[in-house]
PDB file of C-alpha atoms in Angstrom:
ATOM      1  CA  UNK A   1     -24.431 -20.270   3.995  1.00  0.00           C
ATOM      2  CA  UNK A   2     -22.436 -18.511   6.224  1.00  0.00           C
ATOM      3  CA  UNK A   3     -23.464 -14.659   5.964  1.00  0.00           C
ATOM      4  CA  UNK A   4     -23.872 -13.880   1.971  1.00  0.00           C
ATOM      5  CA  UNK A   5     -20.922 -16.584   1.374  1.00  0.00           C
ATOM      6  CA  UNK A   6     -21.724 -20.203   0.531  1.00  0.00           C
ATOM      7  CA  UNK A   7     -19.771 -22.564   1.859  1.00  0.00           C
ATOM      8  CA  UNK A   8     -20.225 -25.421   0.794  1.00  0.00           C
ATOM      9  CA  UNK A   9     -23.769 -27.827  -0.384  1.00  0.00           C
ATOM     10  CA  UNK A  10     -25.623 -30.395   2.186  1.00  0.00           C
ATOM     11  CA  UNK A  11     -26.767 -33.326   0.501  1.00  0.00           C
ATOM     12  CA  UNK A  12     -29.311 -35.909   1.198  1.00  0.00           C
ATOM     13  CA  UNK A  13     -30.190 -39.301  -0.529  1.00  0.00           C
ATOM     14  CA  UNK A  14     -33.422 -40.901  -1.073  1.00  0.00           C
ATOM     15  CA  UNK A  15     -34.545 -44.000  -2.176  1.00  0.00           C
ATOM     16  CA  UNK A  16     -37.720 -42.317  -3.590  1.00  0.00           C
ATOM     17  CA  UNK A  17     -38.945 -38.798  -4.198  1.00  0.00           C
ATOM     18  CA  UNK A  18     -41.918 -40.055  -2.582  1.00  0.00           C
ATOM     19  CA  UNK A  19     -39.481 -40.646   0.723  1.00  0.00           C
ATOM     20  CA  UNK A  20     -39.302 -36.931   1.029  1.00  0.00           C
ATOM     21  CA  UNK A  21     -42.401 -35.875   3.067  1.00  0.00           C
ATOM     22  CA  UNK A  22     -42.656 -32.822   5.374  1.00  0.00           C
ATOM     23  CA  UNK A  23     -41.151 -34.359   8.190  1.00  0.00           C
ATOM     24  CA  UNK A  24     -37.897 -35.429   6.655  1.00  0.00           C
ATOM     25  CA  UNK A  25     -37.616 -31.883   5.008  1.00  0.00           C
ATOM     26  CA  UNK A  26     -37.955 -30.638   7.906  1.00  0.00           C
ATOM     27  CA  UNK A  27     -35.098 -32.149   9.838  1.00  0.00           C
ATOM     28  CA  UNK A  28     -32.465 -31.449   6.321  1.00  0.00           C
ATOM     29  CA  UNK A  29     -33.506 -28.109   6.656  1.00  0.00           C
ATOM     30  CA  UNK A  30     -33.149 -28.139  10.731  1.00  0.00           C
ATOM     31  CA  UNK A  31     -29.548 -29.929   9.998  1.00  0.00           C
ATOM     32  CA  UNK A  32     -28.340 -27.439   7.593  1.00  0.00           C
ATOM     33  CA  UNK A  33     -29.136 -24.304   9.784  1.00  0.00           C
ATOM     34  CA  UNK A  34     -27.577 -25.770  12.527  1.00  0.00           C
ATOM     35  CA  UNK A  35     -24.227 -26.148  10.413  1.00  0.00           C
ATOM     36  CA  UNK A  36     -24.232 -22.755   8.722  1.00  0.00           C
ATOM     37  CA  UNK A  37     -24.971 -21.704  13.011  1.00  0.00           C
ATOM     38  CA  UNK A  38     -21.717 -23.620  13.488  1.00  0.00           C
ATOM     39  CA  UNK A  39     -19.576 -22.508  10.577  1.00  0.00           C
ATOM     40  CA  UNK A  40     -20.791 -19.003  11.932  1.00  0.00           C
ATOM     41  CA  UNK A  41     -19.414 -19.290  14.839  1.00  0.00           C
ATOM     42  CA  UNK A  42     -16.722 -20.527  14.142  1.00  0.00           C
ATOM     43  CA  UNK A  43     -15.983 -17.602  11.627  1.00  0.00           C
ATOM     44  CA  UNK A  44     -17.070 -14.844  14.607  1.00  0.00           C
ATOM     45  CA  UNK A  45     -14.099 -16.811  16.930  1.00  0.00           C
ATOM     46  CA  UNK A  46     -11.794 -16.604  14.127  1.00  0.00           C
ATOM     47  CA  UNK A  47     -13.005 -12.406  13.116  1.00  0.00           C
ATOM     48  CA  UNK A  48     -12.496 -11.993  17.204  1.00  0.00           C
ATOM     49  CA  UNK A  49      -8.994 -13.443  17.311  1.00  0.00           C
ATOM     50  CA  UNK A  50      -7.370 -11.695  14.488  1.00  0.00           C
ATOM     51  CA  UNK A  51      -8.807  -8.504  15.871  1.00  0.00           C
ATOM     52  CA  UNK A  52      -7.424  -9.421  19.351  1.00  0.00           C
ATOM     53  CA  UNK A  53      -3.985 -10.030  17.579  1.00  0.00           C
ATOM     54  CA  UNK A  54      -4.501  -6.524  16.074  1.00  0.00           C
ATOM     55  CA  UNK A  55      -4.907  -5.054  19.708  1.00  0.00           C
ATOM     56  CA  UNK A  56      -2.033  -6.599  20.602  1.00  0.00           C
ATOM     57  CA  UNK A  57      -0.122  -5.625  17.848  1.00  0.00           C
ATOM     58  CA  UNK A  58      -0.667  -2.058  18.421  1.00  0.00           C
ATOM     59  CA  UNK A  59      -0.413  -1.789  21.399  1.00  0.00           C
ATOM     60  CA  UNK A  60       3.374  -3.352  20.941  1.00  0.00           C
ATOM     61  CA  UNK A  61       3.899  -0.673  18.181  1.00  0.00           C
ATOM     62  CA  UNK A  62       3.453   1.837  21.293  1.00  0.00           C
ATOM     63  CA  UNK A  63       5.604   0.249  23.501  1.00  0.00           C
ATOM     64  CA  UNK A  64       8.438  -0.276  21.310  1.00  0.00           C
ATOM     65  CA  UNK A  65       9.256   3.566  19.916  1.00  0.00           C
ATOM     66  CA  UNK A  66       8.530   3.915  23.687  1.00  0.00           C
ATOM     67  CA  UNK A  67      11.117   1.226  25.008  1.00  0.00           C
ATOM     68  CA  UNK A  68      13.934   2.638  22.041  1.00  0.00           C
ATOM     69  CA  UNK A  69      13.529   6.566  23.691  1.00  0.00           C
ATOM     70  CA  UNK A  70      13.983   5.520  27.014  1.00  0.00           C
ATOM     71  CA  UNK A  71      16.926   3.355  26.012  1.00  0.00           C
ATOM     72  CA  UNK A  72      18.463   6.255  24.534  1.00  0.00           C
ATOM     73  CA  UNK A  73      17.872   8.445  27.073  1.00  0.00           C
ATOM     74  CA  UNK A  74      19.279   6.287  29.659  1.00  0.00           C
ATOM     75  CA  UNK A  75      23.225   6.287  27.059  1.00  0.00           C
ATOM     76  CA  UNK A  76      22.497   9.812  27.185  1.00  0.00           C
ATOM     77  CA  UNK A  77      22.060  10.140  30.998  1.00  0.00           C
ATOM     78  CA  UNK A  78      25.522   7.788  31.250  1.00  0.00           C
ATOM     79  CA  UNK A  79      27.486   9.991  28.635  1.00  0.00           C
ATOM     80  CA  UNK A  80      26.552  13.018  30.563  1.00  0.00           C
ATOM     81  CA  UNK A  81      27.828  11.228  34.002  1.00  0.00           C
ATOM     82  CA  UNK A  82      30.871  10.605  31.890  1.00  0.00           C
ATOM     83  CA  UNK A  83      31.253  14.721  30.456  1.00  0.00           C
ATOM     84  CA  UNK A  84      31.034  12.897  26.767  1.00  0.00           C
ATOM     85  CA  UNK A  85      28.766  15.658  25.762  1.00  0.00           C
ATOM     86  CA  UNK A  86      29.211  15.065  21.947  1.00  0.00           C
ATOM     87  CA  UNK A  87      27.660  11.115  22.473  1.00  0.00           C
ATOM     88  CA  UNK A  88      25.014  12.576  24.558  1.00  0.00           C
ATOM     89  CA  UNK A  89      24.269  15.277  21.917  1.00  0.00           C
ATOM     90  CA  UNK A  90      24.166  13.023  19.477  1.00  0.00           C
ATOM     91  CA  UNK A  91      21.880  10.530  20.967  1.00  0.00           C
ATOM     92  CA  UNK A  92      19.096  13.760  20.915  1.00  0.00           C
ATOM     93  CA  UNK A  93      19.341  14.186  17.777  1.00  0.00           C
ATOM     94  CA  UNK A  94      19.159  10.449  16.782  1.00  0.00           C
ATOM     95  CA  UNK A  95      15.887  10.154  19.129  1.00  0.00           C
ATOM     96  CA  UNK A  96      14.605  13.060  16.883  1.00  0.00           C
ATOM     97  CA  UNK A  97      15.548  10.793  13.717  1.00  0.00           C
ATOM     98  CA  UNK A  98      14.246   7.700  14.877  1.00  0.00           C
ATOM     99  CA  UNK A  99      10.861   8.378  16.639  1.00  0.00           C
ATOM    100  CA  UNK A 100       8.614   9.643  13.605  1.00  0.00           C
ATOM    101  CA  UNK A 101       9.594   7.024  11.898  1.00  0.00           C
ATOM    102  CA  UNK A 102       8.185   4.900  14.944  1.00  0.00           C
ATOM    103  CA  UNK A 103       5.607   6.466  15.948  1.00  0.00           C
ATOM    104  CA  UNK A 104       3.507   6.737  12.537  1.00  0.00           C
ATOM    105  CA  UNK A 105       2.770   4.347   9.809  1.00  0.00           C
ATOM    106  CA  UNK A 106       0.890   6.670   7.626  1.00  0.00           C
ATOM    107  CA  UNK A 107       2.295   7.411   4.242  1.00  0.00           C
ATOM    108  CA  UNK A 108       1.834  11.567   4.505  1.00  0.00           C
ATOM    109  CA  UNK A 109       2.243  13.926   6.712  1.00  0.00           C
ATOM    110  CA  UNK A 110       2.439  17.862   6.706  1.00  0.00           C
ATOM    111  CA  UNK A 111       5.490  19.524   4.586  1.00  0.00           C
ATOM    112  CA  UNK A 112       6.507  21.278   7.678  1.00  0.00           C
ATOM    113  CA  UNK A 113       7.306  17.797   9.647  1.00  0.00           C
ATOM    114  CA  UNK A 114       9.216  16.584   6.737  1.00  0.00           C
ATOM    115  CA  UNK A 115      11.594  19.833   6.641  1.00  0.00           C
ATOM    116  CA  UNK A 116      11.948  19.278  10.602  1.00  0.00           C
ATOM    117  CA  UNK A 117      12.571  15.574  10.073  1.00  0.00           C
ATOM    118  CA  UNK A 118      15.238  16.495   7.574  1.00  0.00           C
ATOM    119  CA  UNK A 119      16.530  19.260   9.420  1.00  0.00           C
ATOM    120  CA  UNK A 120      17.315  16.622  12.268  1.00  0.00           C
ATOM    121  CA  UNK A 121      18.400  14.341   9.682  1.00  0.00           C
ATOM    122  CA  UNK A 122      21.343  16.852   8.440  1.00  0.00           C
ATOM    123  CA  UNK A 123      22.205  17.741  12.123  1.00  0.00           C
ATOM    124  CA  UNK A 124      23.166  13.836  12.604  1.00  0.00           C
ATOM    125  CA  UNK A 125      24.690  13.261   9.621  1.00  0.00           C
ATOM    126  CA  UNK A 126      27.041  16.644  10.264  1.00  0.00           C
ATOM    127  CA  UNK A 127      27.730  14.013  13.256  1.00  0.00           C
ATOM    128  CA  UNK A 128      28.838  11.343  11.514  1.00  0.00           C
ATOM    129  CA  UNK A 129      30.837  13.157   8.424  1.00  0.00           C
ATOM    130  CA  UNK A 130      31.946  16.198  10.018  1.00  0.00           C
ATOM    131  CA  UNK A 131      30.729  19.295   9.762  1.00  0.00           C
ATOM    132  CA  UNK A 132      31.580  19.766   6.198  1.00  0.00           C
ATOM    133  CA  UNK A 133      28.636  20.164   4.445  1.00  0.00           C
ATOM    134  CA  UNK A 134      26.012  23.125   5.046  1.00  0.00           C
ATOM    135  CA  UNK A 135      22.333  22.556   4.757  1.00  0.00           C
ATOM    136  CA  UNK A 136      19.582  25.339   2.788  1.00  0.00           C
ATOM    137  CA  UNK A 137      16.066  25.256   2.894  1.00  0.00           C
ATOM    138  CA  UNK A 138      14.067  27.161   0.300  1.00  0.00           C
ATOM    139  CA  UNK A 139      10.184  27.180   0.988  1.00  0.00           C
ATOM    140  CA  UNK A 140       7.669  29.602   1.382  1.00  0.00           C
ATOM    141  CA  UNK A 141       5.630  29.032   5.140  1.00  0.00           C
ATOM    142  CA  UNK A 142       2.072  29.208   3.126  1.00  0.00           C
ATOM    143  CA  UNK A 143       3.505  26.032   1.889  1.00  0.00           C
ATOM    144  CA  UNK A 144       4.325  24.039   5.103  1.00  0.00           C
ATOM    145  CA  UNK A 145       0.685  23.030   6.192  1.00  0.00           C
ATOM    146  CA  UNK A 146       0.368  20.891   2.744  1.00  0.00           C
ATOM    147  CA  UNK A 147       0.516  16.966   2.854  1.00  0.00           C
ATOM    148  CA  UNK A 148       3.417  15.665   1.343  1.00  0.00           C
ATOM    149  CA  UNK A 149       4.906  12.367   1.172  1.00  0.00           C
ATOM    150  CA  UNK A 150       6.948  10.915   4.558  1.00  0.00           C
ATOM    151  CA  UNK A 151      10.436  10.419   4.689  1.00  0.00           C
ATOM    152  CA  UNK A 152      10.607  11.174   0.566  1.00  0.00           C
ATOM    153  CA  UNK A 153      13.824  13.370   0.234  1.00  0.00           C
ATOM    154  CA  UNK A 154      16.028  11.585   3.487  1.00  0.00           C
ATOM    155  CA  UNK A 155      17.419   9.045   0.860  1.00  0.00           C
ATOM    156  CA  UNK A 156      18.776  12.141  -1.269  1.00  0.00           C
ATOM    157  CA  UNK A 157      19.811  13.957   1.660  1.00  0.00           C
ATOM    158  CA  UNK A 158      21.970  10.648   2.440  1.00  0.00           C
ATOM    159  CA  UNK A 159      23.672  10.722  -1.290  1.00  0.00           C
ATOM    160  CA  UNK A 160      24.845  14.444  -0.867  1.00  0.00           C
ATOM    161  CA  UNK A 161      26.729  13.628   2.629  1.00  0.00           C
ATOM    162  CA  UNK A 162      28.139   9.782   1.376  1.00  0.00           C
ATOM    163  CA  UNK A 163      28.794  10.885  -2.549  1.00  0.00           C
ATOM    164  CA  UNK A 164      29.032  14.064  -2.115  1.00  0.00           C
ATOM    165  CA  UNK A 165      30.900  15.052   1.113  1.00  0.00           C
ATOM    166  CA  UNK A 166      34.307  16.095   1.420  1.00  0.00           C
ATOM    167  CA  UNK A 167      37.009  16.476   4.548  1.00  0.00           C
ATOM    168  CA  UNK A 168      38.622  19.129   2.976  1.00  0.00           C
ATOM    169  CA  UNK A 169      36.489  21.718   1.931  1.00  0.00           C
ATOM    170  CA  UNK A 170      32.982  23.075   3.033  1.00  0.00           C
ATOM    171  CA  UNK A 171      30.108  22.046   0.521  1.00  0.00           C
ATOM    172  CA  UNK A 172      26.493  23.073   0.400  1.00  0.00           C
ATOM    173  CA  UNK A 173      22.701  21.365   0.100  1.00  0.00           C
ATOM    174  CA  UNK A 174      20.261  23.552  -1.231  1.00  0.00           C
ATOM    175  CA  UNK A 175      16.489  21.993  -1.462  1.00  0.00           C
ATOM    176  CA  UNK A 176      14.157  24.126  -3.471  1.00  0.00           C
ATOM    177  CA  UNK A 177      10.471  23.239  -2.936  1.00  0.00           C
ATOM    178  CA  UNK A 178       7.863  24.937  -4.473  1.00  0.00           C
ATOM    179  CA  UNK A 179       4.344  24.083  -6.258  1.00  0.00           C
ATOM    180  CA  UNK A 180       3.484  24.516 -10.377  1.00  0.00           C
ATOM    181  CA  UNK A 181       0.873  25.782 -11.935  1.00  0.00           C
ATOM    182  CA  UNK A 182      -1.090  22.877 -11.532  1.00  0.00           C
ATOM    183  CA  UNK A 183      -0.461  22.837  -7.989  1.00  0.00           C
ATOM    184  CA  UNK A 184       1.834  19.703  -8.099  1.00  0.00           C
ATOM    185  CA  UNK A 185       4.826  19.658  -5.581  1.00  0.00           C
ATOM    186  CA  UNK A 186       8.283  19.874  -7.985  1.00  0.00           C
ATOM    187  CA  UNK A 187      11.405  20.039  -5.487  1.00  0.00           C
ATOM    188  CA  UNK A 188      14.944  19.913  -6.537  1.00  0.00           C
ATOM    189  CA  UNK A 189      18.120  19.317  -4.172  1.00  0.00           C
ATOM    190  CA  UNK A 190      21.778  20.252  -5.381  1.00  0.00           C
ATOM    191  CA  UNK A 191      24.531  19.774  -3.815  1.00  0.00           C
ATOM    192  CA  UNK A 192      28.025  21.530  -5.105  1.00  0.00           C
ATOM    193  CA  UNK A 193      31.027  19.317  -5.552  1.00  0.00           C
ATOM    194  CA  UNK A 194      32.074  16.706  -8.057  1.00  0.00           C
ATOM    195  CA  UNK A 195      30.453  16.879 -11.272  1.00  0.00           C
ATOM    196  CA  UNK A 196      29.138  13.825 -12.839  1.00  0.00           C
ATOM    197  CA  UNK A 197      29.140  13.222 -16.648  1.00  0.00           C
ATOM    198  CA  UNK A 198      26.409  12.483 -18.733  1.00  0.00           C
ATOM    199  CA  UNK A 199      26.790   8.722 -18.418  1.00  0.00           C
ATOM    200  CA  UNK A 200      26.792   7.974 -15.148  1.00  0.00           C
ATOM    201  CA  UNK A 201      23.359  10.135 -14.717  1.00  0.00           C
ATOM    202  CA  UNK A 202      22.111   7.973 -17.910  1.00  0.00           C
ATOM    203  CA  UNK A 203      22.928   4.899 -15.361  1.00  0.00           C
ATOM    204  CA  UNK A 204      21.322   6.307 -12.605  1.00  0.00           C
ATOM    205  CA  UNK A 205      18.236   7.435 -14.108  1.00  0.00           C
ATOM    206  CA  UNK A 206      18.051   3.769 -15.782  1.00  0.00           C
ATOM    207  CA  UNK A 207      18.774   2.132 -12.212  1.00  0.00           C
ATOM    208  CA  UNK A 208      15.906   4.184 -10.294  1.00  0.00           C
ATOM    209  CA  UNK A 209      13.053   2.544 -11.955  1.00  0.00           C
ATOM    210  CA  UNK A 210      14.408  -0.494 -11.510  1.00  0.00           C
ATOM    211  CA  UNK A 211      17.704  -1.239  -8.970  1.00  0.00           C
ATOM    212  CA  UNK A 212      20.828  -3.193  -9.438  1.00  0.00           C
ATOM    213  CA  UNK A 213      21.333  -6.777  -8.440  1.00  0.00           C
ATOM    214  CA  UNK A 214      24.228  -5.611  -6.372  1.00  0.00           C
ATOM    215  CA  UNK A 215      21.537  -3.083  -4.331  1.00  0.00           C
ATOM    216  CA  UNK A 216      22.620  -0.126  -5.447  1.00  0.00           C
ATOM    217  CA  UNK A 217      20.762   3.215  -5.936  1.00  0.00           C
ATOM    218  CA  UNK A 218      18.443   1.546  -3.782  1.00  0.00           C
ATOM    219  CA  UNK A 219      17.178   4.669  -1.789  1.00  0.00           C
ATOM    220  CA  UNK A 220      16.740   6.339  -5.160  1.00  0.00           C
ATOM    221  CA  UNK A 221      14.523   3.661  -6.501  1.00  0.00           C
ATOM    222  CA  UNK A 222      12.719   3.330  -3.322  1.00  0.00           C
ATOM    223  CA  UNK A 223      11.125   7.001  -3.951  1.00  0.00           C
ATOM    224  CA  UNK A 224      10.697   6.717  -7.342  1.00  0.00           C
ATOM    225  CA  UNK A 225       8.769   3.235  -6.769  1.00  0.00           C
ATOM    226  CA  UNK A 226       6.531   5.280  -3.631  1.00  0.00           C
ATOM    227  CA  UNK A 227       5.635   8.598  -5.614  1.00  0.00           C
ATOM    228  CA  UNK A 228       4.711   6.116  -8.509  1.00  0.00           C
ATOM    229  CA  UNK A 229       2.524   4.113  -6.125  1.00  0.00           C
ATOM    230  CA  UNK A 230       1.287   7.339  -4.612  1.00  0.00           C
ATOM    231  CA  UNK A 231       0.655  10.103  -7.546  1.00  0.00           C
ATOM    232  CA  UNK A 232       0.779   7.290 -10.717  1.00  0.00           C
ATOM    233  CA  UNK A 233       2.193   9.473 -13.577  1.00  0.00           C
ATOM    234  CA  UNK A 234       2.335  12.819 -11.644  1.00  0.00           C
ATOM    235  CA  UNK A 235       5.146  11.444  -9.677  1.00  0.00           C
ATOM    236  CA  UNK A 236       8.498  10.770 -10.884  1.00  0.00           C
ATOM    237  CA  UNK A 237      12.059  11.728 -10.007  1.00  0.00           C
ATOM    238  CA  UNK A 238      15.353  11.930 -12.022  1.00  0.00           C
ATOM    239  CA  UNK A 239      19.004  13.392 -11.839  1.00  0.00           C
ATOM    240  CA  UNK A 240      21.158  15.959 -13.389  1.00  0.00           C
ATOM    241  CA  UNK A 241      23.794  17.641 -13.112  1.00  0.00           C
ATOM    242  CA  UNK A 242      25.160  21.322 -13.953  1.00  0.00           C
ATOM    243  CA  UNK A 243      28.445  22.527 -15.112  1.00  0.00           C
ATOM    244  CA  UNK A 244      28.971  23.321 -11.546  1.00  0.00           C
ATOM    245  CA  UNK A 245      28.701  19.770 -10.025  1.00  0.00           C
TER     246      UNK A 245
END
């Protein structure tokens, strides 16, 4: 017995019942303490190992979001040397991007980190599309210090800039959050530009809950599978789309 958990049975053989006298119960019992004292150690080496790979584990965690920032800031400091002010601007704002996602694991956060986390999202997509595509925030500040899921609406934000972005024209975001009457979270994000018909948001809705061989609509389905896993049947998230786009 090693703590409350048997591990296994010690068994002795006797010619005779009568064999059995104090002295030969006494050394099976002696033998089988001093293998559960074994086995115990043995499991206290093997607790004290995994937590020492633990240690070590976190402590890499540190060090890594640590190593990526300076890296960055180091192309930074050499696009400065160089006057390339648009790569070194742009390697801020993807530091912003990258090091909450680094530097925590935990599945919530406050609403107010998630709007700055998006807000430094947009600024790096404008990078990467163009500046083509404005970005609204709707929220009341009483609202901000609530938990709310991490990293939840950057896979939307990524479908208005690559589905619906254009080079030609200037198109909005607007992201509406606000809380029902029974104090659930209910958020929408529109985007103006090409409408979609009924059928293709049919297919989309379908491929949320459960993505395409060909990995699409995976971002999509990735929320929909987390606010499932986190809120059961008070999460859920689905797509329309209005006579204006």
């Amino acid at each position: 017995v090693v703590g409350r958990t048997v591990e296994g049975t010690l068994k002795f053989y006797y010619k005779t019942p009568r064999a059995v006298d104090r002295t030969q119960y006494a050394l099976a019992s002696g033998f089988a303490e001093f293998l559960s004292t074994q086995l115990a150690i043995h499991e206290l080496e093997v607790q004290k190992e995994l937590t020492a790979r633990a240690e070590v584990r976190a402590l890499q965690a540190q060090i890594n979001p640590h190593f990526l920032y300076n890296s960055l800031n180091s192309i930074r400091w050499m696009a400065l040397m160089t006057n390339n002010t648009k790569i070194a601007d742009s390697l801020v704002t993807l530091s912003k991007v990258i090091m909450p996602i680094l530097r925590n694991p935990a599945f919530t956060w406050k609403l107010k980190d998630e709007i700055e986390f998006l807000k430094n999202y947009t600024e790096m997509m404008q990078i990467r599309y163009g500046n083509y595509m404005e970005y609204h925030v709707d929220c009341k500040p009483c609202l901000q210090e609530e938990v709310f899921p991490r990293f939840i609406l950057q896979p939307v934000i990524e479908n208005c800039f690559v589905h619906g972005g254009s080079t030609t024209e200037v198109r909005e975001i607007f992201i509406r959050i606000r809380k029902t009457e029974n104090e659930n979270f209910f958020i929408e994000v529109q985007n103006t530009g090409v409408r979609l018909d009924g059928c293709k948001i049919a297919e989309i809705n379908q491929a949320m809950q459960k993505p395409g061989k060909d990995g699409s609509h995976i971002g999509l389905s990735n929320i929909y599978k987390r606010l499932k896993l986190l809120y059961g049947e008070k999460g859920n998230v689905w797509m329309e789309s209005d006579s204006g786009g």
